[in-house]
Amino acid sequence: DTGVSQDPRHKITKRGQNVTFRCDPISEHNRLYWYRQTLGQGPEFLTYFQNEAQLEKSRLLSDRFSAERPKGSFSTLEIQRTEQGDSAMYLCASSFPTSGETQYFGPGTRLLVL
Amino acid sequence: AQSVSQHNHHVILSEAASLELGCNYSYGGTVNLFWYVQYPGQHLQLLLKYFSGDPLVKGIKGFEAEFIKSKFSFNLRKPSVQWSDTAEYFCAVNANSGYSTLTFGKGTMLLVSP
């Protein structure tokens, strides 16, 4: 399968713990996006990379959130000192910069903070 | 800022009924428009997209959508739904200028009864 992959698919953690998620985009895609989706809502943008550069961050991304894409390939999203409000589905998408580019989504990582 | 409004949170139809899901967006410039679908247990998949040209676009599985610029609308239609169309449908928009993150609506859950 050459689609976007995410790991882990599910994560249960206790409040205050740190968690890290990984996203592997489609190989030729140099743009990578992170979104968060909570129950009853559509995905909400968190941050965006072009190659290894993080070009935009949403105000939703508090100081406890950090994302990296060190070699312009896979990306990690870390949440420090998790809170119950962080419980959500974290989605990764990738795209190739063409006119009217389409973002392709991974299966997501579902986080539950107890 | 961009925003997307989907008119119905839940729609229940019988097989063979016609479907129309409403989507309106708010943005002052030129936009790209998308409908994504999420089948139970699966990840978001692109159903169809509009960038320019013919405002009536056709997607996979017999879906189509019409862009009406004057109404800021991009409604999704299918003449005859099937049980397998049961899914959540998301309308999304991004600005047609360089890179741009997607803004999603809250989604419409479609349940098709056999």
mmCIF file with all atom_site columns, C-alpha atoms in Angstrom:
data_model
loop_
_atom_site.group_PDB
_atom_site.id
_atom_site.type_symbol
_atom_site.label_atom_id
_atom_site.label_alt_id
_atom_site.label_comp_id
_atom_site.label_asym_id
_atom_site.label_entity_id
_atom_site.label_seq_id
_atom_site.pdbx_PDB_ins_code
_atom_site.Cartn_x
_atom_site.Cartn_y
_atom_site.Cartn_z
_atom_site.occupancy
_atom_site.B_iso_or_equiv
_atom_site.pdbx_formal_charge
_atom_site.auth_seq_id
_atom_site.auth_comp_id
_atom_site.auth_asym_id
_atom_site.auth_atom_id
_atom_site.pdbx_PDB_model_num
ATOM 1   C CA . ASP A 1 1   ? 0.000   0.000  0.000   1.00 0.00 ? 1   ASP A CA 1
ATOM 2   C CA . THR A 1 2   ? 1.547   3.323  -1.029  1.00 0.00 ? 2   THR A CA 1
ATOM 3   C CA . GLY A 1 3   ? -0.896  5.588  0.779   1.00 0.00 ? 3   GLY A CA 1
ATOM 4   C CA . VAL A 1 4   ? -0.335  7.733  3.853   1.00 0.00 ? 4   VAL A CA 1
ATOM 5   C CA . SER A 1 5   ? 0.363   5.628  6.925   1.00 0.00 ? 5   SER A CA 1
ATOM 6   C CA . GLN A 1 6   ? 0.139   6.557  10.585  1.00 0.00 ? 6   GLN A CA 1
ATOM 7   C CA . ASP A 1 7   ? 1.380   4.852  13.708  1.00 0.00 ? 7   ASP A CA 1
ATOM 8   C CA . PRO A 1 8   ? 0.036   3.946  16.181  1.00 0.00 ? 8   PRO A CA 1
ATOM 9   C CA . ARG A 1 9   ? -3.586  3.621  15.161  1.00 0.00 ? 9   ARG A CA 1
ATOM 10  C CA . HIS A 1 10  ? -4.762  3.853  18.757  1.00 0.00 ? 10  HIS A CA 1
ATOM 11  C CA . LYS A 1 11  ? -3.187  5.268  21.891  1.00 0.00 ? 11  LYS A CA 1
ATOM 12  C CA . ILE A 1 12  ? -4.504  5.296  25.440  1.00 0.00 ? 12  ILE A CA 1
ATOM 13  C CA . THR A 1 13  ? -2.561  7.344  27.941  1.00 0.00 ? 13  THR A CA 1
ATOM 14  C CA . LYS A 1 14  ? -2.940  8.867  31.345  1.00 0.00 ? 14  LYS A CA 1
ATOM 15  C CA . ARG A 1 15  ? -3.261  12.583 31.842  1.00 0.00 ? 15  ARG A CA 1
ATOM 16  C CA . GLY A 1 16  ? 0.139   14.220 32.141  1.00 0.00 ? 16  GLY A CA 1
ATOM 17  C CA . GLN A 1 17  ? 1.998   11.711 30.004  1.00 0.00 ? 17  GLN A CA 1
ATOM 18  C CA . ASN A 1 18  ? 3.732   12.545 26.739  1.00 0.00 ? 18  ASN A CA 1
ATOM 19  C CA . VAL A 1 19  ? 2.739   10.865 23.482  1.00 0.00 ? 19  VAL A CA 1
ATOM 20  C CA . THR A 1 20  ? 4.275   10.843 20.012  1.00 0.00 ? 20  THR A CA 1
ATOM 21  C CA . PHE A 1 21  ? 2.618   9.967  16.724  1.00 0.00 ? 21  PHE A CA 1
ATOM 22  C CA . ARG A 1 22  ? 4.250   9.225  13.415  1.00 0.00 ? 22  ARG A CA 1
ATOM 23  C CA . CYS A 1 23  ? 3.105   9.908  9.865   1.00 0.00 ? 23  CYS A CA 1
ATOM 24  C CA . ASP A 1 24  ? 4.648   8.535  6.680   1.00 0.00 ? 24  ASP A CA 1
ATOM 25  C CA . PRO A 1 25  ? 3.367   10.450 3.632   1.00 0.00 ? 25  PRO A CA 1
ATOM 26  C CA . ILE A 1 26  ? 3.090   9.232  0.077   1.00 0.00 ? 26  ILE A CA 1
ATOM 27  C CA . SER A 1 27  ? 6.695   9.072  -1.080  1.00 0.00 ? 27  SER A CA 1
ATOM 28  C CA . GLU A 1 28  ? 6.723   11.779 -3.746  1.00 0.00 ? 28  GLU A CA 1
ATOM 29  C CA . HIS A 1 29  ? 4.629   14.236 -1.717  1.00 0.00 ? 29  HIS A CA 1
ATOM 30  C CA . ASN A 1 30  ? 6.638   17.077 -0.231  1.00 0.00 ? 30  ASN A CA 1
ATOM 31  C CA . ARG A 1 31  ? 3.745   18.722 1.622   1.00 0.00 ? 31  ARG A CA 1
ATOM 32  C CA . LEU A 1 32  ? 2.504   17.243 4.861   1.00 0.00 ? 32  LEU A CA 1
ATOM 33  C CA . TYR A 1 33  ? -0.376  18.377 7.076   1.00 0.00 ? 33  TYR A CA 1
ATOM 34  C CA . TRP A 1 34  ? -1.611  17.477 10.547  1.00 0.00 ? 34  TRP A CA 1
ATOM 35  C CA . TYR A 1 35  ? -5.273  17.822 11.473  1.00 0.00 ? 35  TYR A CA 1
ATOM 36  C CA . ARG A 1 36  ? -7.280  17.017 14.577  1.00 0.00 ? 36  ARG A CA 1
ATOM 37  C CA . GLN A 1 37  ? -10.827 15.676 14.522  1.00 0.00 ? 37  GLN A CA 1
ATOM 38  C CA . THR A 1 38  ? -13.116 15.509 17.532  1.00 0.00 ? 38  THR A CA 1
ATOM 39  C CA . LEU A 1 39  ? -16.501 13.845 17.734  1.00 0.00 ? 39  LEU A CA 1
ATOM 40  C CA . GLY A 1 40  ? -19.115 15.553 15.617  1.00 0.00 ? 40  GLY A CA 1
ATOM 41  C CA . GLN A 1 41  ? -16.636 17.879 13.940  1.00 0.00 ? 41  GLN A CA 1
ATOM 42  C CA . GLY A 1 42  ? -14.743 17.942 10.716  1.00 0.00 ? 42  GLY A CA 1
ATOM 43  C CA . PRO A 1 43  ? -10.950 17.845 10.732  1.00 0.00 ? 43  PRO A CA 1
ATOM 44  C CA . GLU A 1 44  ? -9.284  21.030 11.989  1.00 0.00 ? 44  GLU A CA 1
ATOM 45  C CA . PHE A 1 45  ? -5.893  22.145 10.730  1.00 0.00 ? 45  PHE A CA 1
ATOM 46  C CA . LEU A 1 46  ? -2.961  21.970 13.152  1.00 0.00 ? 46  LEU A CA 1
ATOM 47  C CA . THR A 1 47  ? 0.243   22.453 11.188  1.00 0.00 ? 47  THR A CA 1
ATOM 48  C CA . TYR A 1 48  ? 1.823   22.193 7.752   1.00 0.00 ? 48  TYR A CA 1
ATOM 49  C CA . PHE A 1 49  ? 5.265   21.267 6.371   1.00 0.00 ? 49  PHE A CA 1
ATOM 50  C CA . GLN A 1 50  ? 6.813   21.789 3.003   1.00 0.00 ? 50  GLN A CA 1
ATOM 51  C CA . ASN A 1 51  ? 9.763   19.447 2.907   1.00 0.00 ? 51  ASN A CA 1
ATOM 52  C CA . GLU A 1 52  ? 11.376  19.838 6.345   1.00 0.00 ? 52  GLU A CA 1
ATOM 53  C CA . ALA A 1 53  ? 10.176  23.399 6.939   1.00 0.00 ? 53  ALA A CA 1
ATOM 54  C CA . GLN A 1 54  ? 7.198   23.969 9.214   1.00 0.00 ? 54  GLN A CA 1
ATOM 55  C CA . LEU A 1 55  ? 5.454   26.834 7.437   1.00 0.00 ? 55  LEU A CA 1
ATOM 56  C CA . GLU A 1 56  ? 2.235   27.293 9.335   1.00 0.00 ? 56  GLU A CA 1
ATOM 57  C CA . LYS A 1 57  ? 0.821   26.485 12.752  1.00 0.00 ? 57  LYS A CA 1
ATOM 58  C CA . SER A 1 58  ? -2.751  26.842 13.932  1.00 0.00 ? 58  SER A CA 1
ATOM 59  C CA . ARG A 1 59  ? -3.652  28.626 17.135  1.00 0.00 ? 59  ARG A CA 1
ATOM 60  C CA . LEU A 1 60  ? -5.023  25.231 18.171  1.00 0.00 ? 60  LEU A CA 1
ATOM 61  C CA . LEU A 1 61  ? -1.428  24.070 18.492  1.00 0.00 ? 61  LEU A CA 1
ATOM 62  C CA . SER A 1 62  ? -0.591  25.029 22.071  1.00 0.00 ? 62  SER A CA 1
ATOM 63  C CA . ASP A 1 63  ? 2.916   25.060 23.530  1.00 0.00 ? 63  ASP A CA 1
ATOM 64  C CA . ARG A 1 64  ? 2.434   21.427 24.548  1.00 0.00 ? 64  ARG A CA 1
ATOM 65  C CA . PHE A 1 65  ? 2.297   20.378 20.895  1.00 0.00 ? 65  PHE A CA 1
ATOM 66  C CA . SER A 1 66  ? 5.339   20.085 18.684  1.00 0.00 ? 66  SER A CA 1
ATOM 67  C CA . ALA A 1 67  ? 5.778   18.652 15.224  1.00 0.00 ? 67  ALA A CA 1
ATOM 68  C CA . GLU A 1 68  ? 8.858   17.820 13.242  1.00 0.00 ? 68  GLU A CA 1
ATOM 69  C CA . ARG A 1 69  ? 9.757   16.565 9.816   1.00 0.00 ? 69  ARG A CA 1
ATOM 70  C CA . PRO A 1 70  ? 13.519  16.261 10.107  1.00 0.00 ? 70  PRO A CA 1
ATOM 71  C CA . LYS A 1 71  ? 14.436  14.923 6.682   1.00 0.00 ? 71  LYS A CA 1
ATOM 72  C CA . GLY A 1 72  ? 11.430  16.045 4.749   1.00 0.00 ? 72  GLY A CA 1
ATOM 73  C CA . SER A 1 73  ? 9.969   12.547 4.733   1.00 0.00 ? 73  SER A CA 1
ATOM 74  C CA . PHE A 1 74  ? 8.105   11.212 7.791   1.00 0.00 ? 74  PHE A CA 1
ATOM 75  C CA . SER A 1 75  ? 6.759   13.525 10.461  1.00 0.00 ? 75  SER A CA 1
ATOM 76  C CA . THR A 1 76  ? 6.144   13.224 14.185  1.00 0.00 ? 76  THR A CA 1
ATOM 77  C CA . LEU A 1 77  ? 3.604   15.019 16.344  1.00 0.00 ? 77  LEU A CA 1
ATOM 78  C CA . GLU A 1 78  ? 4.326   15.105 20.060  1.00 0.00 ? 78  GLU A CA 1
ATOM 79  C CA . ILE A 1 79  ? 1.937   16.145 22.784  1.00 0.00 ? 79  ILE A CA 1
ATOM 80  C CA . GLN A 1 80  ? 3.492   16.848 26.167  1.00 0.00 ? 80  GLN A CA 1
ATOM 81  C CA . ARG A 1 81  ? 1.624   16.724 29.481  1.00 0.00 ? 81  ARG A CA 1
ATOM 82  C CA . THR A 1 82  ? -1.521  15.402 27.832  1.00 0.00 ? 82  THR A CA 1
ATOM 83  C CA . GLU A 1 83  ? -4.920  16.634 28.979  1.00 0.00 ? 83  GLU A CA 1
ATOM 84  C CA . GLN A 1 84  ? -8.325  15.007 28.627  1.00 0.00 ? 84  GLN A CA 1
ATOM 85  C CA . GLY A 1 85  ? -9.221  17.653 26.074  1.00 0.00 ? 85  GLY A CA 1
ATOM 86  C CA . ASP A 1 86  ? -6.499  16.294 23.795  1.00 0.00 ? 86  ASP A CA 1
ATOM 87  C CA . SER A 1 87  ? -8.566  13.154 23.203  1.00 0.00 ? 87  SER A CA 1
ATOM 88  C CA . ALA A 1 88  ? -9.270  13.147 19.478  1.00 0.00 ? 88  ALA A CA 1
ATOM 89  C CA . MET A 1 89  ? -8.362  11.584 16.162  1.00 0.00 ? 89  MET A CA 1
ATOM 90  C CA . TYR A 1 90  ? -5.104  12.988 14.807  1.00 0.00 ? 90  TYR A CA 1
ATOM 91  C CA . LEU A 1 91  ? -4.985  12.901 11.018  1.00 0.00 ? 91  LEU A CA 1
ATOM 92  C CA . CYS A 1 92  ? -2.068  13.293 8.685   1.00 0.00 ? 92  CYS A CA 1
ATOM 93  C CA . ALA A 1 93  ? -2.382  14.225 5.038   1.00 0.00 ? 93  ALA A CA 1
ATOM 94  C CA . SER A 1 94  ? 0.104   14.726 2.248   1.00 0.00 ? 94  SER A CA 1
ATOM 95  C CA . SER A 1 95  ? 0.039   16.374 -1.146  1.00 0.00 ? 95  SER A CA 1
ATOM 96  C CA . PHE A 1 96  ? 2.146   17.266 -4.152  1.00 0.00 ? 96  PHE A CA 1
ATOM 97  C CA . PRO A 1 97  ? 2.203   20.928 -5.151  1.00 0.00 ? 97  PRO A CA 1
ATOM 98  C CA . THR A 1 98  ? 0.215   21.074 -8.353  1.00 0.00 ? 98  THR A CA 1
ATOM 99  C CA . SER A 1 99  ? -2.549  23.383 -9.390  1.00 0.00 ? 99  SER A CA 1
ATOM 100 C CA . GLY A 1 100 ? -5.482  22.655 -7.125  1.00 0.00 ? 100 GLY A CA 1
ATOM 101 C CA . GLU A 1 101 ? -3.529  20.108 -5.129  1.00 0.00 ? 101 GLU A CA 1
ATOM 102 C CA . THR A 1 102 ? -5.404  17.294 -3.449  1.00 0.00 ? 102 THR A CA 1
ATOM 103 C CA . GLN A 1 103 ? -4.597  16.191 0.076   1.00 0.00 ? 103 GLN A CA 1
ATOM 104 C CA . TYR A 1 104 ? -4.568  12.452 0.739   1.00 0.00 ? 104 TYR A CA 1
ATOM 105 C CA . PHE A 1 105 ? -5.340  11.360 4.272   1.00 0.00 ? 105 PHE A CA 1
ATOM 106 C CA . GLY A 1 106 ? -3.999  8.589  6.444   1.00 0.00 ? 106 GLY A CA 1
ATOM 107 C CA . PRO A 1 107 ? -6.104  6.407  8.733   1.00 0.00 ? 107 PRO A CA 1
ATOM 108 C CA . GLY A 1 108 ? -5.433  8.580  11.767  1.00 0.00 ? 108 GLY A CA 1
ATOM 109 C CA . THR A 1 109 ? -4.286  7.958  15.323  1.00 0.00 ? 109 THR A CA 1
ATOM 110 C CA . ARG A 1 110 ? -7.057  7.879  17.887  1.00 0.00 ? 110 ARG A CA 1
ATOM 111 C CA . LEU A 1 111 ? -5.892  9.260  21.217  1.00 0.00 ? 111 LEU A CA 1
ATOM 112 C CA . LEU A 1 112 ? -7.727  8.699  24.476  1.00 0.00 ? 112 LEU A CA 1
ATOM 113 C CA . VAL A 1 113 ? -6.460  10.540 27.532  1.00 0.00 ? 113 VAL A CA 1
ATOM 114 C CA . LEU A 1 114 ? -7.735  9.127  30.814  1.00 0.00 ? 114 LEU A CA 1
ATOM 115 C CA . ALA B 2 1   ? -11.030 33.412 7.403   1.00 0.00 ? 1   ALA B CA 1
ATOM 116 C CA . GLN B 2 2   ? -12.644 30.577 5.542   1.00 0.00 ? 2   GLN B CA 1
ATOM 117 C CA . SER B 2 3   ? -15.637 28.688 6.897   1.00 0.00 ? 3   SER B CA 1
ATOM 118 C CA . VAL B 2 4   ? -17.786 25.846 5.629   1.00 0.00 ? 4   VAL B CA 1
ATOM 119 C CA . SER B 2 5   ? -21.351 25.088 6.599   1.00 0.00 ? 5   SER B CA 1
ATOM 120 C CA . GLN B 2 6   ? -23.029 21.750 5.967   1.00 0.00 ? 6   GLN B CA 1
ATOM 121 C CA . HIS B 2 7   ? -26.766 21.941 6.290   1.00 0.00 ? 7   HIS B CA 1
ATOM 122 C CA . ASN B 2 8   ? -27.590 18.572 7.769   1.00 0.00 ? 8   ASN B CA 1
ATOM 123 C CA . HIS B 2 9   ? -25.764 16.611 10.430  1.00 0.00 ? 9   HIS B CA 1
ATOM 124 C CA . HIS B 2 10  ? -27.728 13.418 9.779   1.00 0.00 ? 10  HIS B CA 1
ATOM 125 C CA . VAL B 2 11  ? -29.644 12.185 6.753   1.00 0.00 ? 11  VAL B CA 1
ATOM 126 C CA . ILE B 2 12  ? -31.577 8.927  6.546   1.00 0.00 ? 12  ILE B CA 1
ATOM 127 C CA . LEU B 2 13  ? -32.673 7.624  3.162   1.00 0.00 ? 13  LEU B CA 1
ATOM 128 C CA . SER B 2 14  ? -34.018 4.421  1.713   1.00 0.00 ? 14  SER B CA 1
ATOM 129 C CA . GLU B 2 15  ? -32.143 2.710  -1.088  1.00 0.00 ? 15  GLU B CA 1
ATOM 130 C CA . ALA B 2 16  ? -32.845 4.192  -4.531  1.00 0.00 ? 16  ALA B CA 1
ATOM 131 C CA . ALA B 2 17  ? -33.789 7.570  -3.070  1.00 0.00 ? 17  ALA B CA 1
ATOM 132 C CA . SER B 2 18  ? -32.105 10.660 -4.437  1.00 0.00 ? 18  SER B CA 1
ATOM 133 C CA . LEU B 2 19  ? -29.529 12.479 -2.366  1.00 0.00 ? 19  LEU B CA 1
ATOM 134 C CA . GLU B 2 20  ? -28.563 16.113 -2.061  1.00 0.00 ? 20  GLU B CA 1
ATOM 135 C CA . LEU B 2 21  ? -26.211 17.311 0.673   1.00 0.00 ? 21  LEU B CA 1
ATOM 136 C CA . GLY B 2 22  ? -25.835 21.034 1.087   1.00 0.00 ? 22  GLY B CA 1
ATOM 137 C CA . CYS B 2 23  ? -22.538 22.864 1.494   1.00 0.00 ? 23  CYS B CA 1
ATOM 138 C CA . ASN B 2 24  ? -21.969 26.598 1.681   1.00 0.00 ? 24  ASN B CA 1
ATOM 139 C CA . TYR B 2 25  ? -18.652 28.302 2.194   1.00 0.00 ? 25  TYR B CA 1
ATOM 140 C CA . SER B 2 26  ? -17.478 31.710 3.198   1.00 0.00 ? 26  SER B CA 1
ATOM 141 C CA . TYR B 2 27  ? -14.388 33.120 1.528   1.00 0.00 ? 27  TYR B CA 1
ATOM 142 C CA . GLY B 2 28  ? -13.769 36.247 -0.462  1.00 0.00 ? 28  GLY B CA 1
ATOM 143 C CA . GLY B 2 29  ? -11.361 34.905 -3.056  1.00 0.00 ? 29  GLY B CA 1
ATOM 144 C CA . THR B 2 30  ? -11.097 32.078 -5.530  1.00 0.00 ? 30  THR B CA 1
ATOM 145 C CA . VAL B 2 31  ? -11.467 28.665 -3.974  1.00 0.00 ? 31  VAL B CA 1
ATOM 146 C CA . ASN B 2 32  ? -10.964 25.000 -4.580  1.00 0.00 ? 32  ASN B CA 1
ATOM 147 C CA . LEU B 2 33  ? -13.797 22.819 -3.331  1.00 0.00 ? 33  LEU B CA 1
ATOM 148 C CA . PHE B 2 34  ? -13.792 19.207 -2.228  1.00 0.00 ? 34  PHE B CA 1
ATOM 149 C CA . TRP B 2 35  ? -16.083 16.506 -0.972  1.00 0.00 ? 35  TRP B CA 1
ATOM 150 C CA . TYR B 2 36  ? -14.474 13.788 1.109   1.00 0.00 ? 36  TYR B CA 1
ATOM 151 C CA . VAL B 2 37  ? -16.182 10.605 2.294   1.00 0.00 ? 37  VAL B CA 1
ATOM 152 C CA . GLN B 2 38  ? -15.408 8.458  5.311   1.00 0.00 ? 38  GLN B CA 1
ATOM 153 C CA . TYR B 2 39  ? -16.890 4.960  5.225   1.00 0.00 ? 39  TYR B CA 1
ATOM 154 C CA . PRO B 2 40  ? -17.285 3.154  8.560   1.00 0.00 ? 40  PRO B CA 1
ATOM 155 C CA . GLY B 2 41  ? -13.873 2.125  9.854   1.00 0.00 ? 41  GLY B CA 1
ATOM 156 C CA . GLN B 2 42  ? -12.028 3.683  6.931   1.00 0.00 ? 42  GLN B CA 1
ATOM 157 C CA . HIS B 2 43  ? -10.056 6.863  6.408   1.00 0.00 ? 43  HIS B CA 1
ATOM 158 C CA . LEU B 2 44  ? -11.081 9.996  4.565   1.00 0.00 ? 44  LEU B CA 1
ATOM 159 C CA . GLN B 2 45  ? -11.189 9.527  0.814   1.00 0.00 ? 45  GLN B CA 1
ATOM 160 C CA . LEU B 2 46  ? -11.624 12.095 -1.906  1.00 0.00 ? 46  LEU B CA 1
ATOM 161 C CA . LEU B 2 47  ? -15.017 11.850 -3.583  1.00 0.00 ? 47  LEU B CA 1
ATOM 162 C CA . LEU B 2 48  ? -14.689 14.733 -6.020  1.00 0.00 ? 48  LEU B CA 1
ATOM 163 C CA . LYS B 2 49  ? -13.146 18.174 -6.402  1.00 0.00 ? 49  LYS B CA 1
ATOM 164 C CA . TYR B 2 50  ? -13.627 21.446 -8.230  1.00 0.00 ? 50  TYR B CA 1
ATOM 165 C CA . PHE B 2 51  ? -10.791 23.760 -9.216  1.00 0.00 ? 51  PHE B CA 1
ATOM 166 C CA . SER B 2 52  ? -12.001 25.584 -12.296 1.00 0.00 ? 52  SER B CA 1
ATOM 167 C CA . GLY B 2 53  ? -13.959 25.126 -15.507 1.00 0.00 ? 53  GLY B CA 1
ATOM 168 C CA . ASP B 2 54  ? -17.248 23.251 -15.720 1.00 0.00 ? 54  ASP B CA 1
ATOM 169 C CA . PRO B 2 55  ? -19.088 23.912 -12.444 1.00 0.00 ? 55  PRO B CA 1
ATOM 170 C CA . LEU B 2 56  ? -20.687 20.473 -12.573 1.00 0.00 ? 56  LEU B CA 1
ATOM 171 C CA . VAL B 2 57  ? -18.115 17.927 -11.501 1.00 0.00 ? 57  VAL B CA 1
ATOM 172 C CA . LYS B 2 58  ? -18.451 14.186 -11.441 1.00 0.00 ? 58  LYS B CA 1
ATOM 173 C CA . GLY B 2 59  ? -16.778 11.978 -8.888  1.00 0.00 ? 59  GLY B CA 1
ATOM 174 C CA . ILE B 2 60  ? -16.511 8.346  -8.010  1.00 0.00 ? 60  ILE B CA 1
ATOM 175 C CA . LYS B 2 61  ? -19.453 6.020  -7.401  1.00 0.00 ? 61  LYS B CA 1
ATOM 176 C CA . GLY B 2 62  ? -21.966 8.115  -9.307  1.00 0.00 ? 62  GLY B CA 1
ATOM 177 C CA . PHE B 2 63  ? -21.643 11.248 -7.174  1.00 0.00 ? 63  PHE B CA 1
ATOM 178 C CA . GLU B 2 64  ? -21.627 14.730 -8.639  1.00 0.00 ? 64  GLU B CA 1
ATOM 179 C CA . ALA B 2 65  ? -21.497 18.252 -7.269  1.00 0.00 ? 65  ALA B CA 1
ATOM 180 C CA . GLU B 2 66  ? -22.371 21.646 -8.660  1.00 0.00 ? 66  GLU B CA 1
ATOM 181 C CA . PHE B 2 67  ? -20.459 24.818 -7.861  1.00 0.00 ? 67  PHE B CA 1
ATOM 182 C CA . ILE B 2 68  ? -22.742 27.861 -7.821  1.00 0.00 ? 68  ILE B CA 1
ATOM 183 C CA . LYS B 2 69  ? -20.462 30.837 -7.300  1.00 0.00 ? 69  LYS B CA 1
ATOM 184 C CA . SER B 2 70  ? -23.256 33.337 -6.715  1.00 0.00 ? 70  SER B CA 1
ATOM 185 C CA . LYS B 2 71  ? -24.601 31.222 -3.876  1.00 0.00 ? 71  LYS B CA 1
ATOM 186 C CA . PHE B 2 72  ? -21.200 30.172 -2.485  1.00 0.00 ? 72  PHE B CA 1
ATOM 187 C CA . SER B 2 73  ? -22.487 26.628 -2.641  1.00 0.00 ? 73  SER B CA 1
ATOM 188 C CA . PHE B 2 74  ? -21.113 23.237 -3.633  1.00 0.00 ? 74  PHE B CA 1
ATOM 189 C CA . ASN B 2 75  ? -23.912 20.733 -3.112  1.00 0.00 ? 75  ASN B CA 1
ATOM 190 C CA . LEU B 2 76  ? -23.341 17.008 -3.477  1.00 0.00 ? 76  LEU B CA 1
ATOM 191 C CA . ARG B 2 77  ? -25.859 14.883 -5.368  1.00 0.00 ? 77  ARG B CA 1
ATOM 192 C CA . LYS B 2 78  ? -26.537 11.308 -6.296  1.00 0.00 ? 78  LYS B CA 1
ATOM 193 C CA . PRO B 2 79  ? -29.683 10.247 -8.171  1.00 0.00 ? 79  PRO B CA 1
ATOM 194 C CA . SER B 2 80  ? -30.057 6.849  -6.495  1.00 0.00 ? 80  SER B CA 1
ATOM 195 C CA . VAL B 2 81  ? -28.271 5.915  -3.297  1.00 0.00 ? 81  VAL B CA 1
ATOM 196 C CA . GLN B 2 82  ? -27.194 2.440  -2.280  1.00 0.00 ? 82  GLN B CA 1
ATOM 197 C CA . TRP B 2 83  ? -26.781 0.856  1.133   1.00 0.00 ? 83  TRP B CA 1
ATOM 198 C CA . SER B 2 84  ? -23.008 0.998  0.553   1.00 0.00 ? 84  SER B CA 1
ATOM 199 C CA . ASP B 2 85  ? -23.179 4.816  0.465   1.00 0.00 ? 85  ASP B CA 1
ATOM 200 C CA . THR B 2 86  ? -23.692 4.825  4.221   1.00 0.00 ? 86  THR B CA 1
ATOM 201 C CA . ALA B 2 87  ? -20.855 7.044  5.400   1.00 0.00 ? 87  ALA B CA 1
ATOM 202 C CA . GLU B 2 88  ? -19.946 10.469 6.684   1.00 0.00 ? 88  GLU B CA 1
ATOM 203 C CA . TYR B 2 89  ? -19.508 13.165 4.051   1.00 0.00 ? 89  TYR B CA 1
ATOM 204 C CA . PHE B 2 90  ? -17.344 16.240 4.503   1.00 0.00 ? 90  PHE B CA 1
ATOM 205 C CA . CYS B 2 91  ? -17.270 19.354 2.383   1.00 0.00 ? 91  CYS B CA 1
ATOM 206 C CA . ALA B 2 92  ? -13.963 21.260 2.382   1.00 0.00 ? 92  ALA B CA 1
ATOM 207 C CA . VAL B 2 93  ? -12.516 24.398 0.839   1.00 0.00 ? 93  VAL B CA 1
ATOM 208 C CA . ASN B 2 94  ? -9.120  25.936 0.378   1.00 0.00 ? 94  ASN B CA 1
ATOM 209 C CA . ALA B 2 95  ? -7.931  29.111 -1.226  1.00 0.00 ? 95  ALA B CA 1
ATOM 210 C CA . ASN B 2 96  ? -6.806  28.795 -4.822  1.00 0.00 ? 96  ASN B CA 1
ATOM 211 C CA . SER B 2 97  ? -3.507  30.589 -4.273  1.00 0.00 ? 97  SER B CA 1
ATOM 212 C CA . GLY B 2 98  ? -0.241  28.801 -3.577  1.00 0.00 ? 98  GLY B CA 1
ATOM 213 C CA . TYR B 2 99  ? -0.514  26.295 -0.767  1.00 0.00 ? 99  TYR B CA 1
ATOM 214 C CA . SER B 2 100 ? -3.489  26.393 1.471   1.00 0.00 ? 100 SER B CA 1
ATOM 215 C CA . THR B 2 101 ? -4.832  24.282 4.248   1.00 0.00 ? 101 THR B CA 1
ATOM 216 C CA . LEU B 2 102 ? -8.273  22.757 4.045   1.00 0.00 ? 102 LEU B CA 1
ATOM 217 C CA . THR B 2 103 ? -11.205 24.073 6.037   1.00 0.00 ? 103 THR B CA 1
ATOM 218 C CA . PHE B 2 104 ? -13.813 21.394 6.611   1.00 0.00 ? 104 PHE B CA 1
ATOM 219 C CA . GLY B 2 105 ? -17.480 21.454 7.431   1.00 0.00 ? 105 GLY B CA 1
ATOM 220 C CA . LYS B 2 106 ? -18.769 19.464 10.385  1.00 0.00 ? 106 LYS B CA 1
ATOM 221 C CA . GLY B 2 107 ? -19.835 16.591 8.201   1.00 0.00 ? 107 GLY B CA 1
ATOM 222 C CA . THR B 2 108 ? -23.111 14.890 7.314   1.00 0.00 ? 108 THR B CA 1
ATOM 223 C CA . MET B 2 109 ? -23.741 11.343 8.426   1.00 0.00 ? 109 MET B CA 1
ATOM 224 C CA . LEU B 2 110 ? -25.739 9.509  5.744   1.00 0.00 ? 110 LEU B CA 1
ATOM 225 C CA . LEU B 2 111 ? -27.539 6.321  6.662   1.00 0.00 ? 111 LEU B CA 1
ATOM 226 C CA . VAL B 2 112 ? -29.072 4.355  3.809   1.00 0.00 ? 112 VAL B CA 1
ATOM 227 C CA . SER B 2 113 ? -31.523 1.670  4.798   1.00 0.00 ? 113 SER B CA 1
ATOM 228 C CA . PRO B 2 114 ? -31.865 -1.382 2.554   1.00 0.00 ? 114 PRO B CA 1
#
